[in-house]
XYZ file of C-alpha atoms in Angstrom:
441
model
C 23.156 -55.910 75.949
C 25.488 -56.841 73.397
C 23.617 -55.106 70.584
C 23.456 -51.996 72.755
C 27.087 -52.334 73.473
C 28.167 -52.785 69.884
C 25.960 -49.867 68.864
C 27.917 -47.652 71.083
C 31.459 -48.516 70.187
C 32.170 -45.384 68.342
C 31.103 -43.109 71.006
C 34.266 -43.546 72.960
C 36.044 -40.507 71.125
C 33.598 -38.019 72.691
C 35.305 -38.517 76.022
C 38.835 -38.446 74.965
C 39.369 -42.033 76.010
C 41.791 -44.180 74.000
C 40.593 -47.738 73.203
C 42.889 -49.349 75.424
C 41.236 -52.457 77.100
C 43.543 -52.277 80.221
C 42.257 -48.831 81.113
C 40.080 -49.457 84.271
C 38.115 -46.487 82.978
C 37.367 -47.864 79.630
C 33.944 -46.922 78.735
C 33.765 -49.856 76.282
C 33.391 -52.304 79.193
C 29.872 -52.581 80.210
C 30.216 -56.169 81.440
C 29.646 -55.146 85.048
C 33.476 -54.380 85.664
C 34.773 -50.819 85.943
C 34.163 -48.069 88.438
C 31.248 -45.555 89.190
C 33.243 -42.830 87.444
C 33.390 -44.478 84.235
C 29.579 -45.077 84.481
C 29.236 -41.325 85.165
C 31.337 -40.515 82.342
C 29.039 -42.385 79.951
C 25.913 -40.744 81.248
C 27.544 -37.463 80.573
C 28.393 -38.512 77.130
C 24.902 -39.707 76.309
C 23.326 -36.399 77.756
C 25.788 -34.419 75.757
C 24.912 -36.331 72.424
C 21.120 -35.821 73.344
C 21.578 -32.100 73.627
C 23.587 -32.133 70.369
C 20.681 -33.860 68.773
C 18.108 -31.814 70.256
C 19.900 -28.462 68.910
C 20.422 -30.094 65.548
C 16.700 -31.005 65.362
C 15.704 -27.377 66.593
C 17.908 -25.936 63.873
C 16.631 -28.325 61.177
C 12.953 -27.465 62.193
C 13.815 -23.797 61.947
C 15.163 -24.305 58.392
C 12.020 -26.547 57.417
C 9.594 -23.939 58.777
C 11.214 -21.091 56.873
C 11.257 -23.100 53.836
C 7.571 -23.510 53.948
C 6.946 -20.002 54.956
C 8.980 -19.125 51.810
C 7.152 -21.519 49.598
C 3.640 -20.113 50.985
C 4.869 -16.780 50.187
C 5.765 -17.541 46.743
C 2.289 -19.248 46.398
C 0.643 -16.172 47.799
C 2.302 -14.025 45.301
C 1.301 -16.300 42.548
C -2.274 -16.230 43.452
C -2.363 -12.583 43.827
C -0.813 -12.497 40.302
C -3.304 -14.937 38.635
C -6.502 -12.383 38.870
C -4.470 -9.582 37.238
C -3.580 -11.949 34.323
C -7.217 -13.133 33.915
C -8.847 -9.763 34.688
C -11.571 -8.552 32.222
C -9.878 -6.498 29.476
C -10.334 -2.850 29.288
C -13.150 -1.776 27.124
C -11.038 -0.622 24.424
C -9.404 -4.196 24.220
C -12.908 -5.786 24.446
C -14.074 -3.548 21.339
C -11.857 -5.056 18.913
C -12.897 -6.052 15.349
C -10.726 -8.279 12.839
C -10.639 -7.095 9.362
C -8.715 -8.328 6.467
C -6.324 -10.124 9.116
C -5.528 -6.875 10.999
C -6.872 -6.209 14.527
C -8.496 -2.933 14.434
C -10.471 -1.284 17.353
C -13.971 0.132 16.960
C -12.476 3.425 17.409
C -9.992 3.144 14.712
C -13.011 2.002 12.550
C -14.942 5.065 13.404
C -11.894 7.179 12.687
C -11.379 5.413 9.283
C -15.155 6.026 8.269
C -14.922 9.777 9.407
C -11.877 10.068 7.085
C -13.570 8.620 4.210
C -16.465 11.173 4.542
C -14.043 13.972 4.918
C -11.978 12.778 1.897
C -15.318 12.431 -0.400
C -17.704 14.895 0.730
C -16.172 17.433 -2.047
C -16.895 14.782 -4.662
C -20.509 14.520 -3.778
C -22.750 17.356 -5.098
C -26.494 18.274 -5.318
C -28.357 18.418 -8.475
C -31.403 20.796 -9.245
C -34.054 20.051 -11.961
C -35.752 23.261 -13.141
C -38.767 23.017 -15.290
C -41.029 25.715 -16.960
C -44.682 25.955 -16.237
C -47.406 28.070 -17.618
C -49.501 29.973 -15.236
C -52.229 32.685 -15.507
C -54.967 33.197 -18.084
C -58.496 32.642 -17.658
C -58.092 28.933 -16.460
C -55.499 29.739 -13.683
C -52.730 27.493 -13.155
C -50.289 25.594 -11.091
C -47.389 27.056 -9.438
C -45.048 25.595 -6.629
C -47.411 22.380 -6.518
C -50.613 24.554 -5.805
C -53.427 25.770 -7.900
C -54.049 29.357 -8.491
C -57.606 30.059 -10.031
C -58.162 33.112 -12.143
C -60.246 35.745 -10.384
C -59.789 38.752 -12.793
C -62.610 40.506 -14.668
C -61.271 39.970 -18.169
C -58.415 38.071 -20.162
C -55.053 37.790 -19.067
C -51.925 36.601 -20.784
C -50.596 33.318 -19.758
C -46.991 33.507 -18.164
C -44.272 30.946 -18.518
C -42.403 30.544 -15.109
C -39.206 28.452 -14.250
C -39.500 26.652 -11.007
C -37.372 24.051 -9.068
C -39.162 20.823 -9.828
C -36.867 18.530 -7.976
C -33.598 17.768 -6.694
C -31.110 14.824 -6.305
C -27.444 14.209 -5.879
C -24.507 13.355 -8.136
C -20.963 12.321 -8.183
C -17.978 14.072 -9.800
C -16.418 11.704 -12.343
C -13.382 13.943 -13.512
C -11.791 17.274 -12.537
C -12.794 18.686 -15.980
C -16.420 18.734 -15.111
C -18.170 15.626 -15.756
C -20.798 14.544 -13.029
C -22.692 11.435 -12.865
C -26.276 11.316 -11.710
C -29.598 9.313 -12.146
C -31.547 9.822 -15.435
C -34.795 10.288 -13.465
C -33.049 13.141 -11.463
C -32.597 15.308 -14.551
C -35.692 13.955 -16.536
C -37.953 16.667 -17.916
C -35.597 19.357 -17.097
C -35.547 22.795 -18.802
C -32.460 23.627 -16.998
C -30.171 21.760 -14.641
C -27.479 22.949 -12.093
C -24.812 21.500 -9.995
C -24.440 22.517 -6.426
C -20.998 22.182 -5.050
C -20.226 21.100 -1.419
C -19.116 24.709 -0.943
C -22.620 25.754 -1.764
C -21.763 27.211 -5.198
C -24.446 26.527 -7.848
C -22.994 26.076 -11.458
C -24.892 25.750 -14.591
C -24.750 22.275 -16.199
C -25.044 20.801 -19.648
C -26.731 17.400 -20.100
C -24.359 15.338 -22.239
C -26.858 12.336 -22.376
C -28.404 9.579 -20.433
C -29.426 6.090 -20.268
C -33.070 5.768 -19.260
C -32.780 1.873 -18.961
C -29.960 1.951 -16.585
C -31.081 5.177 -14.977
C -27.778 6.882 -15.481
C -27.141 10.400 -16.862
C -24.132 12.512 -17.434
C -23.622 16.388 -16.780
C -20.791 18.655 -17.671
C -20.019 21.930 -15.997
C -17.502 24.603 -16.986
C -14.846 23.908 -14.358
C -11.319 22.177 -14.309
C -10.745 22.072 -10.644
C -13.194 19.650 -9.311
C -12.516 16.750 -6.974
C -13.215 13.612 -8.756
C -14.321 10.672 -6.645
C -12.185 7.351 -6.629
C -14.220 4.494 -8.471
C -13.981 1.067 -7.025
C -14.570 -2.368 -8.464
C -18.269 -3.552 -8.082
C -17.266 -6.896 -9.277
C -15.486 -7.427 -6.120
C -18.238 -6.332 -3.677
C -19.364 -8.838 -1.284
C -22.556 -9.359 0.705
C -22.149 -8.347 4.123
C -19.144 -5.901 3.672
C -19.686 -2.304 5.203
C -21.207 0.381 2.983
C -21.541 4.223 3.211
C -24.104 6.326 1.451
C -23.536 10.273 0.833
C -25.928 12.480 -0.789
C -28.674 15.326 -0.390
C -31.900 13.575 1.095
C -34.849 16.115 0.897
C -32.586 18.889 -0.609
C -29.842 21.120 -0.079
C -30.475 21.795 3.613
C -29.330 18.164 4.409
C -26.620 18.013 1.773
C -23.627 15.893 2.477
C -25.821 13.586 4.657
C -23.974 10.299 5.692
C -25.405 6.993 6.318
C -23.983 3.594 6.830
C -24.819 -0.093 6.704
C -23.990 -3.240 5.052
C -24.117 -4.793 1.441
C -27.379 -6.666 1.940
C -27.016 -8.558 -1.526
C -24.127 -7.947 -3.822
C -25.603 -8.513 -7.051
C -29.493 -8.421 -7.052
C -31.556 -8.716 -10.197
C -34.575 -6.383 -10.331
C -37.175 -5.994 -12.928
C -37.723 -2.163 -13.736
C -40.339 -1.301 -16.155
C -40.078 -4.510 -18.002
C -36.279 -4.519 -17.858
C -34.067 -6.646 -15.679
C -31.210 -4.940 -13.878
C -28.245 -5.834 -11.759
C -28.307 -3.912 -8.648
C -26.497 -3.563 -5.484
C -28.677 -4.235 -2.453
C -27.972 -1.994 0.893
C -29.667 -1.171 4.155
C -27.948 2.213 4.420
C -30.402 4.698 4.492
C -31.450 6.175 1.371
C -34.085 8.596 0.920
C -35.480 11.060 -1.699
C -32.826 13.348 -2.831
C -30.087 10.537 -2.489
C -30.732 9.454 -6.063
C -27.315 9.920 -7.966
C -25.142 10.013 -4.813
C -22.264 7.647 -3.907
C -22.355 4.296 -2.401
C -18.788 3.653 -0.819
C -16.780 1.045 0.739
C -14.577 1.646 3.639
C -11.759 2.616 1.478
C -13.526 5.544 0.102
C -14.168 4.111 -3.322
C -17.429 4.509 -4.987
C -18.928 1.078 -5.644
C -22.197 2.209 -6.786
C -24.727 5.098 -7.639
C -27.652 5.183 -5.307
C -30.802 4.889 -7.394
C -33.992 3.467 -5.618
C -35.369 2.287 -2.536
C -38.230 0.167 -1.422
C -40.367 1.752 1.131
C -44.056 1.927 2.462
C -45.829 -1.384 3.539
C -46.605 -4.691 1.754
C -50.267 -6.092 1.057
C -50.330 -7.665 4.357
C -49.511 -4.209 6.294
C -45.915 -5.013 6.996
C -43.469 -1.928 7.132
C -40.756 -2.049 4.391
C -37.392 -0.789 5.811
C -33.752 -0.888 4.903
C -34.172 -1.828 1.305
C -32.140 0.493 -1.024
C -30.408 -0.060 -4.376
C -27.458 1.268 -6.226
C -26.203 0.873 -9.741
C -22.965 -0.993 -9.962
C -20.047 1.314 -10.644
C -18.732 -1.105 -13.348
C -21.695 -0.754 -15.233
C -21.870 3.088 -14.759
C -18.313 3.518 -16.055
C -19.061 1.819 -19.356
C -22.117 3.938 -19.693
C -20.372 7.284 -18.936
C -17.426 6.252 -21.353
C -19.952 5.567 -24.188
C -21.785 9.027 -23.202
C -18.533 10.858 -23.468
C -17.499 9.442 -26.725
C -20.930 9.369 -28.556
C -23.508 11.451 -26.495
C -25.930 8.276 -26.462
C -26.165 4.777 -25.625
C -26.426 2.136 -28.355
C -27.563 -1.257 -27.436
C -27.973 -4.257 -29.480
C -31.228 -5.926 -29.996
C -33.382 -8.325 -31.733
C -36.682 -6.352 -32.555
C -39.092 -8.635 -30.790
C -41.670 -8.495 -27.984
C -41.596 -11.553 -25.657
C -42.860 -13.249 -22.676
C -41.074 -15.674 -20.187
C -42.486 -19.072 -20.157
C -41.787 -21.774 -17.700
C -43.859 -24.883 -18.569
C -43.205 -28.044 -16.435
C -43.113 -30.279 -19.580
C -40.326 -28.154 -21.439
C -37.412 -26.098 -21.155
C -37.872 -22.440 -20.121
C -37.178 -19.708 -22.377
C -38.762 -16.499 -24.045
C -41.859 -16.823 -26.087
C -41.948 -14.370 -29.073
C -45.127 -12.513 -28.890
C -44.403 -10.570 -32.038
C -41.755 -9.656 -34.513
C -41.128 -6.037 -35.377
C -41.161 -5.427 -39.352
C -37.720 -4.881 -40.664
C -36.095 -5.979 -37.600
C -33.026 -8.358 -37.122
C -35.271 -11.180 -36.159
C -37.411 -10.917 -38.942
C -34.604 -10.905 -41.260
C -33.282 -13.959 -39.642
C -36.595 -15.895 -40.083
C -37.818 -15.641 -36.493
C -41.690 -16.162 -36.278
C -44.332 -15.437 -33.641
C -44.658 -18.202 -31.110
C -41.149 -19.300 -31.581
C -39.563 -20.052 -28.009
C -35.956 -18.602 -27.556
C -34.174 -21.285 -25.466
C -30.174 -20.216 -26.180
C -27.966 -17.627 -27.664
C -24.395 -18.893 -28.800
C -25.181 -22.042 -26.648
C -25.828 -19.913 -23.490
C -29.331 -21.084 -22.080
C -31.913 -18.238 -21.926
C -34.205 -18.722 -19.263
C -35.453 -15.106 -18.338
C -35.318 -11.587 -19.651
C -32.531 -10.904 -17.450
C -30.491 -13.798 -19.293
C -31.514 -12.570 -22.562
C -30.144 -9.077 -22.068
C -27.239 -10.365 -20.413
C -26.032 -12.177 -23.374
C -27.254 -9.467 -26.011
C -25.598 -6.488 -24.207
C -22.305 -8.479 -24.192
C -22.281 -8.007 -28.026
C -22.018 -4.814 -30.192
C -24.385 -3.624 -32.784
C -23.534 -5.546 -36.183
C -22.419 -8.737 -34.324
C -24.100 -11.963 -35.481
C -25.168 -14.351 -33.016
C -26.730 -17.845 -33.180
C -30.236 -18.094 -31.599
C -31.710 -21.336 -30.755
C -35.535 -21.553 -30.831
C -38.176 -24.022 -30.486
C -40.790 -24.067 -33.124
C -43.577 -26.797 -33.113
C -41.501 -29.255 -31.264
C -38.519 -28.776 -33.630
C -35.389 -27.171 -32.532
C -33.860 -24.541 -35.034
C -30.460 -22.257 -35.010
C -30.955 -18.822 -36.554
C -28.153 -16.707 -37.512
C -29.344 -13.027 -36.319
C -27.270 -9.958 -37.154
C -27.801 -7.500 -34.183
C -28.938 -4.053 -34.620
C -29.709 -0.944 -32.747
C -33.732 -0.993 -31.652
C -35.872 0.883 -29.579
C -35.987 -0.510 -26.348
C -39.346 -0.078 -24.501
C -40.839 -2.560 -21.822
C -40.377 -6.221 -22.770
C -39.209 -5.376 -26.243
C -35.645 -6.787 -27.251
């Protein structure tokens, strides 16, 4: 009982009793002494304490429960917010493309392309190639692609008729009337006209052309044209976006726009024995697109559309999406020379050759023949020599030979390294203008 007693010594104050040991009702005396009233008072104190504890416990429980409910409500709010935060983005958010470090939606890219087309369409024109044909007489003749035999009872005079032989596209180079197109678009023409985007047809003068690179320059008597903005084809990258504008199949489809990518930025092609650098694209290019513009997404002309590969292979596989454009940097050099002189002058050696690739020797150009009076003859070059280098730059193909030669001017002297009967010789050749045909250089 002593522990119990000791543990309750502080409860005396709850009954208003002083701690006086001589008081017969002292509740601190649990030794068996004292009276019944004192014990009843102790019981009342205990019950009161119990009630207080019960009330406090209840209040504490209410506080705890409310706190838990508040926490659950907060957690419920967080759970509700989570799906909103991780919900699938709207379609316009999903359709975002990154270009040049900036985030641009596909809708914005579409608007950009439409703006490019709108800004360039007045700079792309149609080109008409008119040719004269003779019809009539006892032998009949061709007209419009059809043969009309002569059925008359006597002789008739032949008639010369001008007709539209073909059409293509062109790009306005300057406001004062210079227009770029392909050489093959105007080849054989007796008269050439330019059809503006407005539909107006204007007579054009052929200033000159470069058959090798397939570029021609026209001039119309106007000073208010809308020239295209020319880009830098050296900066073109494989995989970048490309836009082609032209007049496929004639005037009825003028201003046709197709798009794609740059399939290969610097493709070397062999065309009629010459090796040309071209931009390959999968933007649709059809008959009539020749001479039109190949653009980047900034609306700059990066190439002049020239040719396409179509049909099928020997195995029957269909060929699709292979078109080519002449790099605009090459075009600018040609145009400036045509404006200045009316013709293209290229340096050459005056030989015909053949590529050789033997396993036991370095590759090069085998000299098949040396033209009389040519720079090569004057330098002592002989038949069966193998050209291996020019000015120390290795020559392994006609493409590399042309690349080095065309970086020089007529009159320049170059060092040409040849292999002759197992001996290496260096010849000093002064380049001159020579006729270019097939593999002749």
